[in-house]
Short mmCIF file of C-alpha atoms and ligand atoms in Angstrom, two decimals:
data_model
loop_
_atom_site.label_atom_id
_atom_site.label_comp_id
_atom_site.label_asym_id
_atom_site.label_seq_id
_atom_site.Cartn_x
_atom_site.Cartn_y
_atom_site.Cartn_z
CA MET V 1 -23.02 -23.72 31.50
CA SER V 2 -21.55 -19.55 30.74
CA LEU V 3 -19.81 -18.37 33.63
CA LYS V 4 -22.58 -15.92 34.04
CA ALA V 5 -24.63 -18.46 34.90
CA ALA V 6 -22.19 -20.22 37.68
CA GLN V 7 -23.02 -16.46 39.01
CA ASN V 8 -26.76 -16.45 38.83
CA GLN V 9 -26.57 -20.39 40.43
CA SER V 10 -28.33 -18.73 43.44
CA SER V 11 -31.33 -16.77 41.66
CA PRO V 12 -34.54 -19.20 42.41
CA ALA V 13 -35.63 -20.74 39.05
CA GLY V 14 -31.57 -21.92 38.82
CA PRO V 15 -30.87 -22.40 34.76
CA SER V 16 -31.99 -23.45 31.93
CA SER V 17 -35.44 -24.51 34.63
CA ASP V 18 -38.28 -23.25 31.89
CA SER V 19 -37.35 -24.33 28.83
CA SER V 20 -40.24 -23.56 26.69
CA LYS V 21 -38.27 -19.82 27.04
CA ALA V 22 -35.60 -21.31 25.95
CA LEU V 23 -33.26 -18.44 23.27
CA TYR V 24 -32.43 -21.40 21.68
CA GLY V 25 -34.79 -24.39 21.27
CA GLY V 26 -37.86 -22.63 22.65
CA THR V 27 -41.18 -22.35 22.09
CA SER V 28 -42.14 -18.59 21.71
CA THR V 29 -42.85 -17.68 18.19
CA ARG V 30 -43.22 -13.85 18.96
CA ARG V 31 -39.78 -11.88 17.48
CA ILE V 32 -37.23 -11.50 20.00
CA THR V 33 -36.42 -9.03 22.12
CA VAL V 34 -32.91 -7.07 24.31
CA HIS V 35 -36.00 -8.20 27.35
CA ASP V 36 -35.32 -11.77 26.56
CA ILE V 37 -31.79 -12.16 25.43
CA ALA V 38 -31.55 -10.14 29.42
CA ALA V 39 -33.62 -12.67 31.02
CA ALA V 40 -31.90 -15.42 28.96
CA THR V 41 -28.33 -13.98 29.62
CA GLU V 42 -29.77 -14.14 33.86
CA ARG V 43 -31.11 -17.86 33.50
CA GLY V 44 -27.04 -18.99 32.12
CA GLU V 45 -28.16 -20.12 28.87
CA LYS V 46 -25.72 -20.05 26.10
CA TRP V 47 -27.12 -18.59 23.36
CA PRO V 48 -26.30 -18.51 19.02
CA MET V 49 -26.28 -16.20 16.97
CA LEU V 50 -25.03 -16.22 12.89
CA THR V 51 -24.51 -13.69 10.31
CA ALA V 52 -27.05 -13.16 7.08
CA TYR V 53 -27.69 -11.12 4.16
CA ASP V 54 -30.61 -12.13 2.55
CA ALA V 55 -34.30 -12.93 3.29
CA MET V 56 -33.42 -16.19 1.84
CA THR V 57 -30.71 -17.85 3.98
CA ALA V 58 -32.28 -15.98 6.86
CA SER V 59 -35.31 -17.43 6.74
CA VAL V 60 -33.56 -21.00 6.80
CA PHE V 61 -31.87 -20.02 10.27
CA ASP V 62 -35.15 -18.67 11.35
CA GLU V 63 -36.74 -21.70 10.95
CA ALA V 64 -33.17 -23.67 12.92
CA GLY V 65 -34.60 -21.39 15.35
CA ILE V 66 -31.01 -19.16 15.22
CA PRO V 67 -32.57 -16.82 18.03
CA VAL V 68 -30.21 -12.97 16.81
CA MET V 69 -29.32 -12.34 13.53
CA LEU V 70 -26.23 -9.87 12.67
CA VAL V 71 -26.20 -8.30 9.33
CA GLY V 72 -22.59 -7.79 9.76
CA ASP V 73 -20.00 -5.86 7.74
CA SER V 74 -19.07 -9.01 6.87
CA MET V 75 -21.33 -8.13 3.56
CA GLY V 76 -18.34 -6.68 2.31
CA ASN V 77 -15.90 -9.19 2.13
CA VAL V 78 -18.29 -12.31 1.90
CA HIS V 79 -20.97 -10.89 -0.25
CA LEU V 80 -19.59 -7.89 -1.88
CA GLY V 81 -16.08 -8.86 -2.73
CA TYR V 82 -14.49 -6.04 -1.04
CA GLU V 83 -11.22 -6.85 0.84
CA THR V 84 -12.15 -5.46 3.97
CA THR V 85 -15.27 -4.12 5.60
CA VAL V 86 -14.50 -0.60 5.38
CA PRO V 87 -15.81 0.02 1.90
CA VAL V 88 -19.52 -1.10 3.27
CA THR V 89 -21.93 1.88 3.01
CA MET V 90 -25.17 2.61 5.10
CA ASP V 91 -27.25 1.96 1.48
CA GLU V 92 -25.93 -1.53 1.24
CA ILE V 93 -26.49 -2.41 4.87
CA ALA V 94 -29.83 -0.41 4.79
CA LEU V 95 -31.31 -2.56 1.52
CA LEU V 96 -29.63 -5.85 3.25
CA SER V 97 -30.87 -5.34 7.11
CA ALA V 98 -34.37 -5.05 5.26
CA ALA V 99 -34.16 -8.39 3.24
CA VAL V 100 -32.92 -10.07 6.50
CA VAL V 101 -36.01 -8.22 8.10
CA ARG V 102 -38.55 -9.95 5.53
CA GLY V 103 -37.08 -12.70 5.70
CA THR V 104 -37.35 -14.03 9.81
CA ARG V 105 -40.80 -13.91 12.13
CA ARG V 106 -38.98 -14.63 15.36
CA ALA V 107 -34.73 -13.81 15.11
CA MET V 108 -33.80 -10.25 16.65
CA VAL V 109 -32.38 -8.60 13.29
CA VAL V 110 -28.83 -6.31 14.59
CA ALA V 111 -27.37 -4.23 11.94
CA ASP V 112 -23.74 -3.16 11.88
CA LEU V 113 -23.36 0.82 11.57
CA PRO V 114 -21.12 0.54 9.05
CA PHE V 115 -17.31 2.41 8.87
CA GLY V 116 -18.09 5.93 8.99
CA SER V 117 -21.73 6.04 9.48
CA TYR V 118 -20.91 6.93 13.61
CA GLN V 119 -17.43 7.65 13.73
CA GLU V 120 -17.93 11.90 13.26
CA GLY V 121 -19.71 11.68 16.74
CA PRO V 122 -22.62 10.49 18.81
CA VAL V 123 -25.02 12.79 16.10
CA GLN V 124 -24.16 10.83 13.21
CA ALA V 125 -24.95 7.87 15.30
CA LEU V 126 -28.50 8.70 16.14
CA ARG V 127 -29.39 9.90 11.92
CA ASN V 128 -28.13 6.40 10.39
CA ALA V 129 -29.43 4.04 13.46
CA THR V 130 -32.16 5.85 13.22
CA ARG V 131 -32.76 4.94 9.50
CA LEU V 132 -31.83 1.69 10.17
CA ILE V 133 -34.74 1.38 12.11
CA LYS V 134 -36.91 3.28 10.77
CA GLU V 135 -36.17 2.11 7.01
CA SER V 136 -35.04 -1.67 7.69
CA GLY V 137 -37.29 -2.56 10.49
CA VAL V 138 -33.86 -4.44 12.50
CA GLY V 139 -34.31 -4.07 16.89
CA ALA V 140 -30.76 -3.25 16.95
CA VAL V 141 -27.67 -1.93 15.63
CA LYS V 142 -24.57 -2.94 16.28
CA LEU V 143 -20.74 0.07 16.28
CA GLU V 144 -17.49 -0.83 17.04
CA GLY V 145 -15.46 0.37 19.82
CA GLY V 146 -15.53 0.83 23.45
CA GLU V 147 -14.61 3.84 25.37
CA ARG V 148 -14.06 5.10 21.97
CA SER V 149 -17.36 4.68 21.42
CA HIS V 150 -19.23 5.92 24.66
CA GLU V 151 -20.99 8.71 23.03
CA GLN V 152 -22.08 7.34 20.25
CA ILE V 153 -24.00 3.77 22.69
CA ARG V 154 -25.52 6.89 24.91
CA LEU V 155 -27.46 9.02 22.75
CA LEU V 156 -28.72 5.77 20.58
CA VAL V 157 -29.71 3.74 24.28
CA GLU V 158 -31.39 7.46 25.48
CA ALA V 159 -32.93 7.31 21.53
CA GLY V 160 -34.75 3.85 22.79
CA ILE V 161 -32.17 2.26 20.45
CA PRO V 162 -30.96 -1.19 21.50
CA VAL V 163 -27.32 -1.05 20.90
CA MET V 164 -24.84 -4.10 20.53
CA ALA V 165 -20.92 -3.30 21.81
CA HIS V 166 -18.09 -4.59 19.47
CA ILE V 167 -14.47 -4.79 21.18
CA GLY V 168 -11.11 -6.62 21.09
CA LEU V 169 -10.71 -6.93 17.18
CA THR V 170 -12.57 -3.82 15.05
CA PRO V 171 -12.13 -4.76 11.25
CA GLN V 172 -13.23 -0.99 10.74
CA SER V 173 -10.15 -0.50 11.76
CA VAL V 174 -8.25 -2.52 10.05
CA ASN V 175 -5.73 0.55 8.47
CA ALA V 176 -4.54 1.16 12.00
CA MET V 177 -4.50 -2.56 13.68
CA GLY V 178 -4.30 -5.13 10.95
CA TYR V 179 -6.04 -8.22 11.81
CA ARG V 180 -3.96 -8.82 15.13
CA VAL V 181 -5.35 -10.70 17.98
CA GLN V 182 -6.37 -7.83 20.84
CA GLY V 183 -5.83 -7.58 24.70
CA ARG V 184 -2.55 -9.42 24.80
CA GLY V 185 -0.07 -8.16 27.86
CA GLU V 186 -1.22 -6.46 30.73
CA GLU V 187 -1.91 -3.11 29.76
CA ALA V 188 -4.10 -4.20 26.75
CA ALA V 189 -6.00 -6.06 29.24
CA GLN V 190 -6.61 -3.63 30.97
CA GLN V 191 -8.07 -1.83 28.44
CA LEU V 192 -9.90 -4.25 27.00
CA LEU V 193 -11.93 -4.16 30.66
CA ARG V 194 -12.17 -0.50 30.69
CA ASP V 195 -13.68 -1.01 27.22
CA ALA V 196 -15.99 -3.57 28.45
CA LYS V 197 -17.27 -1.31 31.42
CA ALA V 198 -17.58 1.73 29.17
CA VAL V 199 -20.63 0.21 26.33
CA GLN V 200 -22.21 -1.51 29.79
CA ASP V 201 -22.03 2.14 31.40
CA ALA V 202 -23.14 3.74 28.61
CA GLY V 203 -26.46 0.98 28.24
CA ALA V 204 -24.80 -1.49 25.69
CA PHE V 205 -27.57 -5.13 26.04
CA ALA V 206 -24.61 -6.82 24.89
CA VAL V 207 -20.90 -6.95 23.79
CA VAL V 208 -19.07 -8.75 20.87
CA LEU V 209 -16.00 -9.81 21.88
CA GLU V 210 -13.34 -10.54 18.77
CA LEU V 211 -10.37 -12.22 18.24
CA VAL V 212 -8.84 -11.75 22.33
CA PRO V 213 -7.43 -14.57 24.69
CA ALA V 214 -9.81 -16.35 26.13
CA GLU V 215 -9.22 -16.40 29.97
CA LEU V 216 -9.30 -12.62 29.80
CA ALA V 217 -12.39 -13.19 27.43
CA ALA V 218 -13.66 -15.12 30.33
CA GLU V 219 -12.92 -12.24 33.35
CA VAL V 220 -14.79 -9.46 30.93
CA THR V 221 -17.66 -12.30 30.86
CA ARG V 222 -17.35 -12.42 34.84
CA THR V 223 -16.77 -9.17 35.31
CA LEU V 224 -20.20 -7.51 32.69
CA HIS V 225 -23.55 -8.35 33.88
CA ILE V 226 -24.60 -7.91 30.26
CA PRO V 227 -24.30 -10.94 27.90
CA THR V 228 -20.59 -11.50 25.64
CA VAL V 229 -20.88 -12.75 22.31
CA GLY V 230 -17.71 -13.60 21.16
CA ILE V 231 -15.75 -14.70 18.22
CA GLY V 232 -12.50 -16.08 18.70
CA ALA V 233 -12.72 -15.40 22.35
CA GLY V 234 -12.82 -18.89 23.69
CA ALA V 235 -15.70 -20.88 25.37
CA GLY V 236 -16.31 -18.67 28.53
CA THR V 237 -18.77 -15.80 26.90
CA ASP V 238 -22.77 -15.80 26.90
CA ALA V 239 -22.83 -16.43 23.01
CA GLN V 240 -21.04 -17.48 20.53
CA VAL V 241 -21.34 -15.52 17.02
CA LEU V 242 -20.30 -16.73 12.95
CA VAL V 243 -19.93 -15.41 9.44
CA TYR V 244 -22.26 -18.06 8.03
CA THR V 245 -20.42 -18.17 4.58
CA ASP V 246 -17.64 -19.94 6.79
CA MET V 247 -19.60 -22.14 8.77
CA VAL V 248 -21.22 -23.90 6.17
CA GLY V 249 -18.21 -23.61 4.15
CA LEU V 250 -19.46 -20.61 1.30
CA THR V 251 -16.54 -18.60 2.06
CA GLY V 252 -13.76 -18.54 -0.61
CA GLY V 253 -10.31 -18.52 0.22
CA LYS V 254 -8.60 -18.36 3.82
CA VAL V 255 -10.56 -18.21 6.52
CA PRO V 256 -9.94 -17.19 10.15
CA ARG V 257 -8.89 -19.99 12.59
CA PHE V 258 -11.87 -19.61 14.95
CA THR V 259 -14.32 -20.50 12.63
CA LYS V 260 -15.52 -23.96 12.89
CA GLN V 261 -16.89 -25.36 9.23
CA TYR V 262 -19.57 -27.48 9.75
CA ALA V 263 -20.93 -28.04 6.47
CA ASN V 264 -19.12 -27.75 2.86
CA LEU V 265 -21.67 -25.64 0.46
CA ARG V 266 -19.01 -24.01 -2.10
CA LYS V 267 -18.30 -28.40 -2.73
CA VAL V 268 -22.43 -28.33 -2.81
CA LEU V 269 -22.95 -25.55 -4.77
CA GLY V 270 -19.78 -25.88 -7.22
CA ASP V 271 -20.90 -29.95 -7.49
CA ALA V 272 -24.34 -28.46 -9.00
CA ALA V 273 -23.64 -26.45 -10.90
CA LYS V 274 -21.26 -28.34 -13.09
CA GLU V 275 -24.14 -31.21 -13.36
CA PHE V 276 -26.68 -28.79 -14.42
CA ALA V 277 -23.89 -27.31 -17.09
CA ASP V 278 -23.10 -31.03 -17.64
CA GLU V 279 -26.54 -32.04 -18.75
CA VAL V 280 -27.20 -28.63 -20.73
CA VAL V 281 -24.63 -29.75 -22.89
CA GLY V 282 -25.54 -33.33 -22.98
CA GLY V 283 -28.71 -32.75 -24.38
CA THR V 284 -30.42 -34.11 -21.31
CA PHE V 285 -31.47 -30.98 -19.67
CA PRO V 286 -34.67 -30.15 -20.07
CA ALA V 287 -36.11 -34.05 -19.57
CA ALA V 288 -40.14 -35.21 -20.72
CA GLU V 289 -40.62 -33.45 -17.29
CA HIS V 290 -39.38 -29.93 -17.20
CA THR V 291 -41.27 -29.99 -20.46
CA PHE V 292 -44.04 -27.52 -21.67
CA HIS V 293 -46.41 -28.62 -24.99
N1 MHF W 301 -15.26 -14.38 6.48
C1 MHF W 301 -14.89 -13.27 6.70
N2 MHF W 301 -15.14 -14.32 8.13
C2 MHF W 301 -14.66 -13.59 9.62
O1 MHF W 301 -14.78 -13.97 10.47
C3 MHF W 301 -14.79 -11.88 9.19
C4 MHF W 301 -14.31 -11.67 7.96
N3 MHF W 301 -14.95 -12.54 6.93
N4 MHF W 301 -15.06 -9.86 7.74
C5 MHF W 301 -14.85 -9.21 8.88
C6 MHF W 301 -13.95 -9.97 10.02
C7 MHF W 301 -12.48 -9.86 9.91
N5 MHF W 301 -12.45 -10.52 10.77
C8 MHF W 301 -11.14 -11.59 10.77
C9 MHF W 301 -10.32 -11.26 9.64
C10 MHF W 301 -8.79 -12.13 9.81
C11 MHF W 301 -8.67 -12.46 10.83
C12 MHF W 301 -7.67 -13.49 10.26
O2 MHF W 301 -6.16 -13.07 10.88
N6 MHF W 301 -6.85 -13.44 11.81
C13 MHF W 301 -5.43 -14.67 12.23
C14 MHF W 301 -4.85 -14.51 13.08
C15 MHF W 301 -4.38 -13.46 13.49
C16 MHF W 301 -3.79 -13.61 15.54
O3 MHF W 301 -2.91 -14.97 15.90
O4 MHF W 301 -3.30 -12.56 15.55
C17 MHF W 301 -6.05 -16.73 11.74
O5 MHF W 301 -5.47 -17.01 11.63
O6 MHF W 301 -6.86 -16.62 12.66
C18 MHF W 301 -9.39 -12.44 11.91
C19 MHF W 301 -10.52 -12.09 11.92
C20 MHF W 301 -13.55 -11.44 11.22
N7 MHF W 301 -14.38 -11.01 10.12
C1 KIV W 302 -18.20 -10.59 13.20
C2 KIV W 302 -19.54 -9.94 13.03
C3 KIV W 302 -18.66 -9.73 14.80
C4 KIV W 302 -19.20 -9.48 12.81
O1 KIV W 302 -19.19 -7.71 13.35
C5 KIV W 302 -19.98 -8.89 10.97
O2 KIV W 302 -19.95 -10.52 10.58
O3 KIV W 302 -19.86 -7.45 10.55
MG1 MG W 303 -18.53 -6.06 11.80
#
């Protein structure tokens, strides 16, 4: 049970009383909305979120029941070969978001607003978020920053665009902050709490907490009524998100310590490629059953 669930113990239904409604494992096949996410959090359910960047992978996760899919700007690192998320463009996010929407029937698809697409101010944020809603068909957008982004969040929400916020480590600011744990020390912890309250007050429906101490993430989770989505933030958040290529062992090189590898697809893909190559060189592929006369 999540920490927020403990607060909801007094609700008449009690936590997870009707499993058919569950965000993960439920029976509903229609597209999940922000209302479903709020209701699940109210019931005390913990829920999973994964990144996806293409229709095929998204359909696998959709069929597995993953209720929320993030078209993360981590596509810059894992799919486009950039060092950071900073160079990712609106065109890249728009294209891959449309693919993820086409590959899913049930999941709510959230698209990251990339660096430079909302920092100029609320009007720029609204223009770019509107494009992702209209052109790509996503259900919500995500942007980085707490107090510093509250005006952008407010305008988007007023315009009818659900916003997921993202505080703690904000990778688009890597040039200023590096990849360090955030919220360590009393002053930084107070700032994180202010950021969390600012995004909730601005109308965000959820907030990602990236790379913050578990005790602080749990405190934020208890303080807010909107769900917290942790990545490197311990077990006390309402939801958890991972970059899917980290989860399946596909990412090359160094991965953050907070990721857990549930498969080794890098080895599976490499072995399949070698076997194919060996058979081509050895003349055993194609065989009779792959051949037309
Ligand atoms: N493949 C991938 N996985 C991710 O989780 C991810 C991306 N890419 N790209 C966008 C951001 C960048 N992220 C990162 C990148 C590096 C660290 C990192 O080096 N963390 C250190 C801990 C640092 C500390 O102790 O202060 C680590 O060893 O995990 C963390 C998150 C998370 N996101
Ligand atoms: C790691 C998640 C939260 C993200 O922002 C991304 O994948 O871009
Ligand atoms: Mg991101």
